[in-house]
PDB file of C-alpha atoms in Angstrom:
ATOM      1  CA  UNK E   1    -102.253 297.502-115.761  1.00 56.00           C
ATOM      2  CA  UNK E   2    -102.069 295.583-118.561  1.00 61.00           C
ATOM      3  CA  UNK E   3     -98.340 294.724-118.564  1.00 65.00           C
ATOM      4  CA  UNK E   4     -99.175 293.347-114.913  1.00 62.00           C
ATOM      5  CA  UNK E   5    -101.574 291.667-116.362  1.00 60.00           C
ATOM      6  CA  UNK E   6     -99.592 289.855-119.134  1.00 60.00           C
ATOM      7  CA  UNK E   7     -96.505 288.987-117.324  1.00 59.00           C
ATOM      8  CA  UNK E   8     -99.599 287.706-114.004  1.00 51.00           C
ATOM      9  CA  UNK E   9    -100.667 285.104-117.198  1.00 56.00           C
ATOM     10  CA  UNK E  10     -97.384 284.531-118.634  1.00 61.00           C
ATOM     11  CA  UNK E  11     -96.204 283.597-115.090  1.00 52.00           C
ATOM     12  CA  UNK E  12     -99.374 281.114-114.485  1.00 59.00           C
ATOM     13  CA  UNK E  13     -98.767 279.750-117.432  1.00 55.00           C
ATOM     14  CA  UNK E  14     -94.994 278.918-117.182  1.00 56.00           C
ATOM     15  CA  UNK E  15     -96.124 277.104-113.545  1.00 54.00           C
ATOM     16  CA  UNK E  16     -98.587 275.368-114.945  1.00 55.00           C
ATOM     17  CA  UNK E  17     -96.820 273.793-117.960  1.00 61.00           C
ATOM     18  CA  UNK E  18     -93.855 273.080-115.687  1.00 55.00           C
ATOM     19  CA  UNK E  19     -96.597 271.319-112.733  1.00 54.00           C
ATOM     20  CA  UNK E  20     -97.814 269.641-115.879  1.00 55.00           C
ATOM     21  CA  UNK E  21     -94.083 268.243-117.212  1.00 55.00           C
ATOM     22  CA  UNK E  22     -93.059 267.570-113.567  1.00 52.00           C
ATOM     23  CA  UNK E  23     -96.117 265.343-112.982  1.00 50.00           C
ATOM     24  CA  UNK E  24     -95.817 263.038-116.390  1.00 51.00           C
ATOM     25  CA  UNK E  25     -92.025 262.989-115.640  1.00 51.00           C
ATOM     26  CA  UNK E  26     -93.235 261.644-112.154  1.00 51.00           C
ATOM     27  CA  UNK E  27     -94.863 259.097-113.122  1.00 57.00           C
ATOM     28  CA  UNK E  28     -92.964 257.006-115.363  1.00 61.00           C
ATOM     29  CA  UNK E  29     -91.543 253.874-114.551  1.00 68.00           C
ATOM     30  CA  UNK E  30     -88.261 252.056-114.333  1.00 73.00           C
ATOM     31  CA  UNK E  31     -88.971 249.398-116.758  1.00 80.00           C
ATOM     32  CA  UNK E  32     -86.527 247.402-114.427  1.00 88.00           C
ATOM     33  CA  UNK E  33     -88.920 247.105-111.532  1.00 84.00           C
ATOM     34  CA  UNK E  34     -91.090 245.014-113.724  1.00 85.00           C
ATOM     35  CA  UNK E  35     -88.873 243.176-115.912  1.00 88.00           C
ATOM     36  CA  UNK E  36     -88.415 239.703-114.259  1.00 92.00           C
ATOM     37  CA  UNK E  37     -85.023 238.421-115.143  1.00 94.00           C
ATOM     38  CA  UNK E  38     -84.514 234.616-114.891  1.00 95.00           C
ATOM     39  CA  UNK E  39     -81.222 232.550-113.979  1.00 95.00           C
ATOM     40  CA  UNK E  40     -79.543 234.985-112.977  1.00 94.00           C
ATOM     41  CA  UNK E  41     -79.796 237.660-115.875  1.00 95.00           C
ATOM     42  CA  UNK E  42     -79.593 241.333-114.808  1.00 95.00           C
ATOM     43  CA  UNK E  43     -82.206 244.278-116.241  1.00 94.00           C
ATOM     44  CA  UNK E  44     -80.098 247.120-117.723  1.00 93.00           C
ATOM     45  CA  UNK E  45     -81.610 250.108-119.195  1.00 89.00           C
ATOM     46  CA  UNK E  46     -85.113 247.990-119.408  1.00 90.00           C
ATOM     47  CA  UNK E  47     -83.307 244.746-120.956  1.00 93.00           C
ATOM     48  CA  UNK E  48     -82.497 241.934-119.592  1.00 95.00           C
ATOM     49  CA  UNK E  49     -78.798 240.851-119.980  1.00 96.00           C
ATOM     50  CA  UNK E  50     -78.653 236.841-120.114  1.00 95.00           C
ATOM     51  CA  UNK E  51     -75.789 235.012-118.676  1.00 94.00           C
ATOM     52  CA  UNK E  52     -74.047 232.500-121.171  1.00 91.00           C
ATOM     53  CA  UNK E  53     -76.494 229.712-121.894  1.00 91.00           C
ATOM     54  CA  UNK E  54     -79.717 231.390-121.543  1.00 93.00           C
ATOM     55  CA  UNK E  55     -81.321 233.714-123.802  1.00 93.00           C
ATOM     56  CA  UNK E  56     -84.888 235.270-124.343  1.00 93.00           C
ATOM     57  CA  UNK E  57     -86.503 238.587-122.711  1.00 93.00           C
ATOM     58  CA  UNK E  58     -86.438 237.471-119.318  1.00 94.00           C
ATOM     59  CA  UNK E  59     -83.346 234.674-119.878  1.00 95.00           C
ATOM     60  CA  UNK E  60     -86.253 232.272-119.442  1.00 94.00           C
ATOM     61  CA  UNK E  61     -84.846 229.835-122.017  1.00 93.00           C
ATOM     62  CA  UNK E  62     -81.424 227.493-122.467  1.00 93.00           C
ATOM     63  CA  UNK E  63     -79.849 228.188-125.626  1.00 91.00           C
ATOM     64  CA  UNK E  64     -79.631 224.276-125.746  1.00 90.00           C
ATOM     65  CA  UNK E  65     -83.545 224.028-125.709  1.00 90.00           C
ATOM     66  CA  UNK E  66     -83.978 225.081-129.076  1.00 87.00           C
ATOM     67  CA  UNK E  67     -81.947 222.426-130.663  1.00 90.00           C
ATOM     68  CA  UNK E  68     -83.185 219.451-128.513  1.00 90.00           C
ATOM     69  CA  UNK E  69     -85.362 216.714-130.356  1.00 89.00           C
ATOM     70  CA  UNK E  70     -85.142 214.194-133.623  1.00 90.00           C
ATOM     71  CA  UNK E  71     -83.966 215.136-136.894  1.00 91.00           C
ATOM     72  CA  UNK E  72     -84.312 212.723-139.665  1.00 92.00           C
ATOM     73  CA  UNK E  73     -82.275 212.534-142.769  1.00 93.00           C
ATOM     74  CA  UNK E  74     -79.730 210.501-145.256  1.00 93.00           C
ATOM     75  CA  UNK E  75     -76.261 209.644-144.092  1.00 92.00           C
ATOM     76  CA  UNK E  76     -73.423 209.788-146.842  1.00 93.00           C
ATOM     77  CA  UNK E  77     -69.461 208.299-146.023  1.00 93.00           C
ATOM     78  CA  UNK E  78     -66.434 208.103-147.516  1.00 93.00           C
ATOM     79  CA  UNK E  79     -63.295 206.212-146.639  1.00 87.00           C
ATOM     80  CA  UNK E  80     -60.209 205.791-149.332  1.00 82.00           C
ATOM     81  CA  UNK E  81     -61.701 207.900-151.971  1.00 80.00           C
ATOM     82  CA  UNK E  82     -65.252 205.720-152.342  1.00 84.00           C
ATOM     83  CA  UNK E  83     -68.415 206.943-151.392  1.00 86.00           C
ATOM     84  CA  UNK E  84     -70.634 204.700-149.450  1.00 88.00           C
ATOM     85  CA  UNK E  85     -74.826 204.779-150.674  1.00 87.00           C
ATOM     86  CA  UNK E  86     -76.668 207.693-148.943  1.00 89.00           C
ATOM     87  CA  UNK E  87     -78.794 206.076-146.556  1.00 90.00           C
ATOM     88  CA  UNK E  88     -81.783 207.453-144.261  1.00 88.00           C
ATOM     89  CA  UNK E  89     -80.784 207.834-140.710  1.00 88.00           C
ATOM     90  CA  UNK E  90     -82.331 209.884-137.687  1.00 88.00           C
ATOM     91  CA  UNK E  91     -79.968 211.932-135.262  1.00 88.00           C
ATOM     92  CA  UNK E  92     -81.269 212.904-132.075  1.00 88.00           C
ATOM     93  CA  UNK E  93     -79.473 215.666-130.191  1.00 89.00           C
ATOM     94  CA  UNK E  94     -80.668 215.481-125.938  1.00 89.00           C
ATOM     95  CA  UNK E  95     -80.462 217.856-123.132  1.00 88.00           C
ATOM     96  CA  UNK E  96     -77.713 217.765-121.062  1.00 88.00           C
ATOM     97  CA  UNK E  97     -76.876 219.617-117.202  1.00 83.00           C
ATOM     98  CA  UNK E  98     -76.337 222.984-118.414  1.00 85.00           C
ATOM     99  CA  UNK E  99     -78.229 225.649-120.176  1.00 90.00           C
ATOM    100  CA  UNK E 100     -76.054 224.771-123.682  1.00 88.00           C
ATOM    101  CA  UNK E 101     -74.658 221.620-122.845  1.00 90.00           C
ATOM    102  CA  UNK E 102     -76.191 218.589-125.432  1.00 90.00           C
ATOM    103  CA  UNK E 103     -75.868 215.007-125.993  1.00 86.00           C
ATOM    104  CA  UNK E 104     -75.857 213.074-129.600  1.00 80.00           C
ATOM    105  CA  UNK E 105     -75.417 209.706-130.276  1.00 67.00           C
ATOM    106  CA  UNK E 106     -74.510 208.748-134.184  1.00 62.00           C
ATOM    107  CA  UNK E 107     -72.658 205.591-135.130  1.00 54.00           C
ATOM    108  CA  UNK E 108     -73.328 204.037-131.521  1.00 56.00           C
ATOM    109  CA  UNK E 109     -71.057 206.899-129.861  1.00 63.00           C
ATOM    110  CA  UNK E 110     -72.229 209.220-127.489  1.00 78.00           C
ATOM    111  CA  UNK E 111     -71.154 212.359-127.967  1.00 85.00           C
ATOM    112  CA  UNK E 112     -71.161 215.740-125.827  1.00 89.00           C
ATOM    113  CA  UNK E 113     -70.867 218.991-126.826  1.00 90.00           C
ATOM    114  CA  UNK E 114     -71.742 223.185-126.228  1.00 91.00           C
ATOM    115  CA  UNK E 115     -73.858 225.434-128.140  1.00 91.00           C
ATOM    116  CA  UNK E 116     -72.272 228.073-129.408  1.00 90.00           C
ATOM    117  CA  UNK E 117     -74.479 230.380-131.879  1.00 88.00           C
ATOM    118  CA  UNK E 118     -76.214 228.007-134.569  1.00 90.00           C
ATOM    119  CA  UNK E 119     -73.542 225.442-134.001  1.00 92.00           C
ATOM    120  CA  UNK E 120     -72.585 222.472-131.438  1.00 92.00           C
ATOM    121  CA  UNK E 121     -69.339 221.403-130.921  1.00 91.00           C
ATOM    122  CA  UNK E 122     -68.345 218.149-129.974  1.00 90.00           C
ATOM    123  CA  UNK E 123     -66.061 216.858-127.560  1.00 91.00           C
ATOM    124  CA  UNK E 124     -63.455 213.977-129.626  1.00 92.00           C
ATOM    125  CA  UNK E 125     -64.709 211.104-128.970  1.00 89.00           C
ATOM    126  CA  UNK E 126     -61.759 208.432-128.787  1.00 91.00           C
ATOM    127  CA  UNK E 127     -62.081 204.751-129.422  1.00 90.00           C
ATOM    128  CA  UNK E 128     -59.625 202.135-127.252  1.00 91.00           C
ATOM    129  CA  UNK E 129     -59.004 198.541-127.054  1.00 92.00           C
ATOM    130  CA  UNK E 130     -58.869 196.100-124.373  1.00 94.00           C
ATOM    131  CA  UNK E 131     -55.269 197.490-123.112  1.00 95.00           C
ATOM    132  CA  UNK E 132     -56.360 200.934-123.317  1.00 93.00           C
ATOM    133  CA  UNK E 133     -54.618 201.802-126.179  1.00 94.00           C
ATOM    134  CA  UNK E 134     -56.079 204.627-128.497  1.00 94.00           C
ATOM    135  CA  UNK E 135     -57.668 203.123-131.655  1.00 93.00           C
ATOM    136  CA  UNK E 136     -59.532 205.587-133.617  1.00 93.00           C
ATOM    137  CA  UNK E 137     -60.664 209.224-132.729  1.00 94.00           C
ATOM    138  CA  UNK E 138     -63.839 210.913-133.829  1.00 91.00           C
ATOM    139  CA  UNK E 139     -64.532 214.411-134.454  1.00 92.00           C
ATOM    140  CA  UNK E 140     -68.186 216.019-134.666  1.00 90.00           C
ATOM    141  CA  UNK E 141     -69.536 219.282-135.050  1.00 89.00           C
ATOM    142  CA  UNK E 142     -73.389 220.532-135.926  1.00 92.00           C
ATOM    143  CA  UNK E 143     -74.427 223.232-137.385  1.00 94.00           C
ATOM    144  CA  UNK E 144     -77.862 224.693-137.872  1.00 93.00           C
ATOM    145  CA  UNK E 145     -79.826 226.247-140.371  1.00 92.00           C
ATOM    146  CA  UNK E 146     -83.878 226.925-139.139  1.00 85.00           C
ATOM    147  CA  UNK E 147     -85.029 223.578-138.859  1.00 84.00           C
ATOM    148  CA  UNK E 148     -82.008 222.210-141.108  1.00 91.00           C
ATOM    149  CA  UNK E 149     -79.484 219.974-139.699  1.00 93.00           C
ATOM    150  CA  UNK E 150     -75.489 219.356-140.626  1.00 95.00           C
ATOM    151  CA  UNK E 151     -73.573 216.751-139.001  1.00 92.00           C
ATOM    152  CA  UNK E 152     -69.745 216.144-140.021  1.00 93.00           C
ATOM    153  CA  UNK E 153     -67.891 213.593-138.317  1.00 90.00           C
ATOM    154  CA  UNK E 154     -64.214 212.798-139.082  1.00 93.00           C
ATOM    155  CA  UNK E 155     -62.458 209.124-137.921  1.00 92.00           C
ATOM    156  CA  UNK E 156     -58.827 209.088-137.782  1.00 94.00           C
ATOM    157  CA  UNK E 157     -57.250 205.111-137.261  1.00 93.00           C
ATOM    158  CA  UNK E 158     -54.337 205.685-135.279  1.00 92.00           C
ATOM    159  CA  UNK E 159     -52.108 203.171-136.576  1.00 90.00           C
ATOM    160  CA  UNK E 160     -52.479 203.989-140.065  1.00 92.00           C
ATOM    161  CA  UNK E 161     -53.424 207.677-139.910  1.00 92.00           C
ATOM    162  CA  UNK E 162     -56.334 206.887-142.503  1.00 93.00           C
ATOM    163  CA  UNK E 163     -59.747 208.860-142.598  1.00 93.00           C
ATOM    164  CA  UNK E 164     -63.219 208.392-142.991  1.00 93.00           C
ATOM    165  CA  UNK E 165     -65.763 211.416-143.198  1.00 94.00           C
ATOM    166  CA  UNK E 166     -69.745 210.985-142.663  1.00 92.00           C
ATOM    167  CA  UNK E 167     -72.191 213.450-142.980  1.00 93.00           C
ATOM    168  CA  UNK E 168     -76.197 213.830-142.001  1.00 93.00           C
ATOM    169  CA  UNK E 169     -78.120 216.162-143.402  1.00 94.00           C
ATOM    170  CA  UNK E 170     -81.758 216.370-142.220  1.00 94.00           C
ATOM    171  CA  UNK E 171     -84.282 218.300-141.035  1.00 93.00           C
ATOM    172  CA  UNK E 172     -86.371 217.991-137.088  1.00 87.00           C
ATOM    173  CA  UNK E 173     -89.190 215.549-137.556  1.00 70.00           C
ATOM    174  CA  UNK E 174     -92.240 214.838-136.270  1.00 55.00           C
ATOM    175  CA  UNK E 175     -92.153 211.671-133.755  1.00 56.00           C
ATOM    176  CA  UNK E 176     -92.759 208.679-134.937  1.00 51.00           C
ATOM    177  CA  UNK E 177     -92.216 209.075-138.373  1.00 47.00           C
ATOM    178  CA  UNK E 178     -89.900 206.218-139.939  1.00 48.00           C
ATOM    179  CA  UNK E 179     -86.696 206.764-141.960  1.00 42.00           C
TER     180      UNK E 179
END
């Protein structure tokens, strides 16, 4: 009687752990039906995976967003081996159509370039005269540090091959402040 008796309990016992672990088991969730992913980002394994360009936990935000807004700074050139007098300068970088897609104007040209990582780069930016003829091209890249900012721009004449570097180094401001 007793052995009935044990392996009666063991037996209710087994069932009732196993009702227990089939009912939590039952209940949980896929973390996908909750997860809303933006602009066309796709949930995997409770994560939403952003297309290029957009970035956050539900791909809510353009990797360009981040980097949009006024940064003000010094300017520093250098053209035949002299250095031209650091002088303060602001650099604005605007959004363009596209998640990482950006505008910049420095040294009244517009440039346009795509976020990659921490850093922008620039289409060339070429200078012509009346004819159409290409005078000068300019190269520019950014790169970011937190709020830090690094512009380098290169500007090759054409007809005598020779060079001028500029660089900006700033950090984003706070409208309205003057440089």
């Amino acid at each position: 009687m007793k052995t009935i008796k044990s392996i009666l309990f063991s037996a209710i016992g087994f069932f009732a752990i196993a009702a227990t672990v089939v009912g939590f088991s039952s209940c949980e969730q896929d973390s996908c039906t909750v997860l809303l992913c933006k602009n066309q980002g796709k949930c995997e394994d409770g994560l939403c995976q952003c297309p290029a360009g957009y970035e956050g936990a539900e791909c809510e935000t353009t990797v360009a967003s981040k980097y949009v807004g006024k940064y003000g700074g010094t300017t520093r050139c250098n053209y035949n081996n002299m250095l031209f007098p650091i002088v303060p300068d602001t650099v604005e970088i605007t959004p363009l159509a596209g998640p990482d897609k950006v505008g910049n104007t420095v040294l009244d040209g517009d440039f346009y370039g795509t976020v990659q990582g921490n850093t922008i780069f620039f289409e060339t930016l070429i200078s012509r005269d009346n004819q159409g003829n290409e005078l000068a091209r300019i190269d520019a890249f950014v790169k970011f540090d937190g709020n830090l900012i690094n512009v380098f721009l290169q500007t090759i004449n054409v007809t005598t091959q020779e060079k001028q570097a500029c660089s900006f180094i700033g950090k984003f401001h706070v409208p309205d402040e003057e440089f």
